[in-house]
Tab-separated table of C-alpha atoms in Angstrom:
chain	number	residue	atom	x	y	z
A	1	GLU	CA	-3.049	-15.945	-9.065
A	2	ASP	CA	-4.696	-13.181	-6.311
A	3	LYS	CA	-5.845	-9.970	-7.929
A	4	VAL	CA	-7.140	-6.844	-7.106
A	5	VAL	CA	-8.656	-4.601	-9.732
A	6	GLN	CA	-9.671	-1.377	-9.254
A	7	SER	CA	-11.913	0.964	-11.609
A	8	PRO	CA	-12.176	3.772	-13.255
A	9	LEU	CA	-8.216	3.994	-13.142
A	10	SER	CA	-8.907	7.979	-13.238
A	11	LEU	CA	-11.882	10.247	-12.717
A	12	VAL	CA	-12.385	13.884	-13.120
A	13	VAL	CA	-15.452	15.880	-11.522
A	14	HIS	CA	-16.265	19.287	-10.494
A	15	GLU	CA	-16.908	20.081	-6.710
A	16	GLY	CA	-20.186	19.060	-5.234
A	17	ASP	CA	-20.226	15.875	-7.318
A	18	THR	CA	-20.945	12.205	-5.936
A	19	VAL	CA	-18.171	9.577	-7.017
A	20	THR	CA	-17.995	6.119	-6.711
A	21	LEU	CA	-15.191	4.038	-6.787
A	22	ASN	CA	-14.938	0.205	-7.432
A	23	CYS	CA	-12.696	-2.430	-6.484
A	24	SER	CA	-13.092	-6.315	-7.134
A	25	TYR	CA	-10.934	-9.061	-6.403
A	26	GLU	CA	-9.991	-12.587	-6.727
A	27	VAL	CA	-8.000	-14.233	-4.064
A	28	THR	CA	-7.828	-17.327	-1.996
A	29	ASN	CA	-8.107	-16.968	1.818
A	30	PHE	CA	-9.874	-13.281	2.075
A	31	ARG	CA	-9.631	-11.717	5.202
A	32	SER	CA	-10.506	-8.293	4.562
A	33	LEU	CA	-10.491	-5.385	2.585
A	34	LEU	CA	-9.075	-1.898	2.877
A	35	TRP	CA	-9.478	1.638	1.604
A	36	TYR	CA	-6.467	4.137	1.753
A	37	LYS	CA	-6.362	7.647	0.186
A	38	GLN	CA	-2.749	8.846	-0.882
A	39	GLU	CA	-2.363	12.691	-1.707
A	40	LYS	CA	1.245	12.989	-1.691
A	41	LYS	CA	3.382	10.195	-0.147
A	42	ALA	CA	2.183	7.972	2.553
A	43	PRO	CA	-1.449	6.298	2.144
A	44	THR	CA	-3.483	6.872	5.057
A	45	PHE	CA	-6.299	4.692	5.907
A	46	LEU	CA	-9.706	5.104	5.363
A	47	PHE	CA	-11.685	1.747	6.139
A	48	MET	CA	-11.312	-1.527	6.697
A	49	LEU	CA	-14.243	-4.014	5.803
A	50	THR	CA	-14.812	-7.674	6.635
A	51	SER	CA	-18.375	-8.187	6.791
A	52	SER	CA	-20.582	-8.391	3.756
A	53	GLY	CA	-23.311	-5.600	3.489
A	54	ILE	CA	-22.231	-3.528	6.313
A	55	GLU	CA	-21.619	0.057	5.443
A	56	LYS	CA	-18.897	1.967	7.051
A	57	LYS	CA	-19.057	5.786	7.049
A	58	SER	CA	-16.573	8.635	7.787
A	59	GLY	CA	-18.249	12.041	6.962
A	60	ARG	CA	-18.821	12.230	3.270
A	61	LEU	CA	-16.999	9.108	2.545
A	62	SER	CA	-18.818	5.397	2.586
A	63	SER	CA	-17.866	2.037	1.819
A	64	ILE	CA	-19.314	-1.460	1.653
A	65	LEU	CA	-18.235	-4.827	0.789
A	66	ASP	CA	-20.256	-7.292	-1.280
A	67	LYS	CA	-18.325	-10.857	-0.678
A	68	LYS	CA	-20.804	-12.812	-3.190
A	69	GLU	CA	-19.853	-10.328	-5.893
A	70	LEU	CA	-16.133	-10.189	-4.457
A	71	SER	CA	-16.109	-6.313	-4.712
A	72	SER	CA	-16.393	-3.308	-2.893
A	73	ILE	CA	-17.460	0.346	-3.250
A	74	LEU	CA	-16.100	3.595	-2.273
A	75	ASN	CA	-18.435	6.352	-2.093
A	76	ILE	CA	-17.629	10.226	-1.691
A	77	THR	CA	-20.573	12.912	-1.655
A	78	ALA	CA	-20.461	16.271	-2.142
A	79	THR	CA	-16.788	16.056	-3.218
A	80	GLN	CA	-14.500	18.755	-2.284
A	81	THR	CA	-10.890	19.794	-4.103
A	82	GLY	CA	-9.245	17.965	-1.099
A	83	ASP	CA	-10.590	14.870	-1.957
A	84	SER	CA	-8.183	14.901	-5.070
A	85	ALA	CA	-5.855	11.859	-4.397
A	86	ILE	CA	-5.458	8.420	-5.468
A	87	TYR	CA	-7.693	6.128	-3.995
A	88	LEU	CA	-6.088	2.519	-3.269
A	89	CYS	CA	-8.025	-0.667	-2.236
A	90	ALA	CA	-5.716	-3.382	-0.587
A	91	VAL	CA	-7.082	-6.881	0.308
A	92	GLU	CA	-5.636	-8.886	3.258
A	93	VAL	CA	-4.951	-12.536	2.405
A	94	GLY	CA	-4.672	-15.703	4.578
A	95	ASN	CA	-2.746	-16.093	7.929
A	96	PHE	CA	0.447	-14.461	6.699
A	97	ASN	CA	-0.761	-10.822	6.786
A	98	LYS	CA	0.123	-10.371	3.132
A	99	PHE	CA	-1.860	-7.510	1.399
A	100	TYR	CA	-2.470	-7.020	-2.385
A	101	PHE	CA	-2.976	-3.647	-3.702
A	102	GLY	CA	-5.031	-2.675	-6.882
A	103	SER	CA	-3.672	-0.065	-9.013
A	104	GLY	CA	-5.524	2.811	-7.681
A	105	THR	CA	-8.172	5.402	-8.749
A	106	LYS	CA	-6.680	8.760	-9.645
A	107	LEU	CA	-9.844	11.360	-8.586
A	108	ASN	CA	-9.283	14.975	-9.822
A	109	VAL	CA	-11.753	17.299	-8.107
A	110	LYS	CA	-12.072	20.564	-9.825
A	111	PRO	CA	-13.522	23.700	-8.539
B	1	ASP	CA	4.966	10.285	18.926
B	2	GLY	CA	4.414	6.742	17.244
B	3	GLY	CA	5.219	6.073	13.596
B	4	ILE	CA	7.278	4.816	10.921
B	5	THR	CA	10.133	6.557	9.439
B	6	GLN	CA	11.994	6.171	6.261
B	7	SER	CA	15.260	7.428	5.116
B	8	PRO	CA	16.312	9.364	3.107
B	9	LYS	CA	13.429	11.053	1.295
B	10	TYR	CA	15.586	11.167	-2.125
B	11	LEU	CA	18.183	8.787	-3.087
B	12	PHE	CA	20.547	9.028	-6.342
B	13	ARG	CA	22.753	6.353	-7.161
B	14	LYS	CA	24.740	5.209	-10.146
B	15	GLU	CA	24.041	1.885	-12.041
B	16	GLY	CA	25.941	-0.778	-10.743
B	17	GLN	CA	25.753	0.102	-7.039
B	18	ASN	CA	24.018	-1.600	-4.114
B	19	VAL	CA	21.872	0.916	-2.228
B	20	THR	CA	19.935	0.424	1.352
B	21	LEU	CA	16.904	2.037	2.559
B	22	SER	CA	15.992	2.494	6.123
B	23	CYS	CA	12.730	1.694	7.731
B	24	GLU	CA	12.367	2.285	11.444
B	25	GLN	CA	8.822	1.806	13.350
B	26	ASN	CA	7.970	2.262	17.080
B	27	LEU	CA	4.576	1.120	17.011
B	28	ASN	CA	5.773	-2.358	18.591
B	29	HIS	CA	4.249	-3.879	15.474
B	30	ASP	CA	5.070	-7.510	14.353
B	31	ALA	CA	4.695	-7.246	10.796
B	32	MET	CA	6.402	-5.014	8.300
B	33	TYR	CA	6.609	-4.597	4.551
B	34	TRP	CA	8.366	-3.281	1.570
B	35	TYR	CA	6.337	-2.314	-1.453
B	36	ARG	CA	7.418	-0.450	-4.768
B	37	GLN	CA	5.167	1.997	-6.463
B	38	ASP	CA	5.583	3.035	-10.141
B	39	PRO	CA	2.938	5.314	-12.014
B	40	GLY	CA	-0.331	3.520	-12.671
B	41	GLN	CA	0.674	0.381	-11.044
B	42	GLY	CA	-0.362	0.683	-7.577
B	43	LEU	CA	1.693	-0.952	-4.655
B	44	ARG	CA	3.662	-3.983	-5.438
B	45	LEU	CA	5.003	-6.148	-2.691
B	46	ILE	CA	8.656	-6.740	-2.537
B	47	TYR	CA	8.963	-8.385	0.771
B	48	TYR	CA	7.389	-8.989	4.089
B	49	SER	CA	8.080	-10.094	7.726
B	50	GLN	CA	5.780	-11.342	10.147
B	51	ILE	CA	8.384	-11.589	13.161
B	52	VAL	CA	11.798	-11.251	13.715
B	53	ASN	CA	14.579	-13.217	11.973
B	54	ASP	CA	12.043	-14.228	9.390
B	55	PHE	CA	10.737	-12.738	5.986
B	56	GLN	CA	8.975	-13.935	2.919
B	57	LYS	CA	9.566	-12.815	-0.623
B	58	GLY	CA	6.461	-10.975	-2.111
B	59	ASP	CA	5.935	-10.742	-5.868
B	60	ILE	CA	8.594	-8.760	-7.092
B	61	ALA	CA	11.478	-9.867	-4.798
B	62	GLU	CA	14.166	-10.509	-7.741
B	63	GLY	CA	17.085	-7.838	-7.328
B	64	TYR	CA	16.259	-7.091	-3.809
B	65	SER	CA	17.154	-8.160	-0.314
B	66	VAL	CA	16.308	-7.558	3.343
B	67	SER	CA	16.995	-8.245	6.855
B	68	ARG	CA	14.841	-8.180	10.270
B	69	GLU	CA	17.435	-8.554	13.007
B	70	LYS	CA	15.237	-6.058	15.310
B	71	LYS	CA	11.420	-5.825	15.615
B	72	GLU	CA	11.585	-1.866	14.950
B	73	SER	CA	13.771	-2.205	11.919
B	74	PHE	CA	13.341	-3.607	8.206
B	75	PRO	CA	16.058	-2.162	5.864
B	76	LEU	CA	15.742	-3.014	2.155
B	77	THR	CA	18.859	-3.270	-0.217
B	78	VAL	CA	18.280	-2.632	-3.694
B	79	THR	CA	21.082	-4.658	-5.496
B	80	SER	CA	22.931	-4.124	-8.764
B	81	ALA	CA	20.919	-7.084	-9.906
B	82	GLN	CA	17.640	-5.230	-9.764
B	83	LYS	CA	16.861	-4.252	-13.564
B	84	ASN	CA	14.634	-1.019	-13.046
B	85	PRO	CA	15.300	0.501	-9.653
B	86	THR	CA	14.232	3.791	-10.159
B	87	ALA	CA	10.729	4.045	-8.363
B	88	PHE	CA	8.963	5.316	-5.305
B	89	TYR	CA	9.716	2.500	-2.070
B	90	LEU	CA	6.855	2.519	0.730
B	91	CYS	CA	7.602	0.687	4.120
B	92	ALA	CA	4.666	-0.495	6.014
B	93	SER	CA	3.936	-2.079	9.436
B	94	SER	CA	0.727	-3.636	10.898
B	95	ALA	CA	0.116	-5.398	14.262
B	96	GLY	CA	-0.124	-8.627	12.633
B	97	GLY	CA	-2.713	-11.410	13.483
B	98	GLY	CA	-5.000	-10.507	10.942
B	99	SER	CA	-5.646	-6.811	12.643
B	100	GLY	CA	-5.978	-5.446	8.881
B	101	GLU	CA	-4.720	-1.873	8.851
B	102	GLN	CA	-1.299	-0.975	7.640
B	103	TYR	CA	0.752	2.130	8.714
B	104	PHE	CA	3.041	3.411	6.022
B	105	GLY	CA	6.075	5.583	6.157
B	106	PRO	CA	6.649	8.633	3.893
B	107	GLY	CA	8.612	6.632	1.035
B	108	THR	CA	11.561	7.177	-0.420
B	109	ARG	CA	12.143	8.358	-4.091
B	110	LEU	CA	15.317	6.419	-5.577
B	111	THR	CA	16.773	7.304	-9.036
B	112	VAL	CA	19.463	5.164	-10.639
B	113	THR	CA	21.022	6.577	-13.690
């Protein structure tokens, strides 16, 4: 059975801290791994990773995929209260555009 | 202004009633999806469709039905057979063909009492 597991499930940090969120997967026919941020309603896209070892960066956020370890990390440096959200990891599989989501990591950044 | 719209934002129904959630996209995407989100459980796939007039069951399809008569529209019906329908429902679309990114609608929060 295909599955995606995220850890930790929740995290409380203070502004300025650096956090690392984890996503591991066990799927057949891996296609890509995606990270989303969900603040209130609709998840918004952060990164899509297909190749192992290539870091993607956007401002204070960065992510990397390790296909050997079947995992990915999302790093957020110098956290701000606006980073408080649920961070979702999804894996696209096969030829059918099907996505499996993890349960998310709820990040709370305190002032 | 391209995007995905879902309506209504909030929906209240009595147990035993069927209810249909609307999802429309003007992104010209081939693939569309319905997810259910419960607290602490992430997104679970209900149904997805890669092309008009075709759709497949996801992991939790029981008690739900869909149709895909038009490329832009993918309505979800929550039937009375769904044992625990109260949840947040998200619709998404993607260009398909392994393009990766999904675009999400704002969601519909359904409460059944």
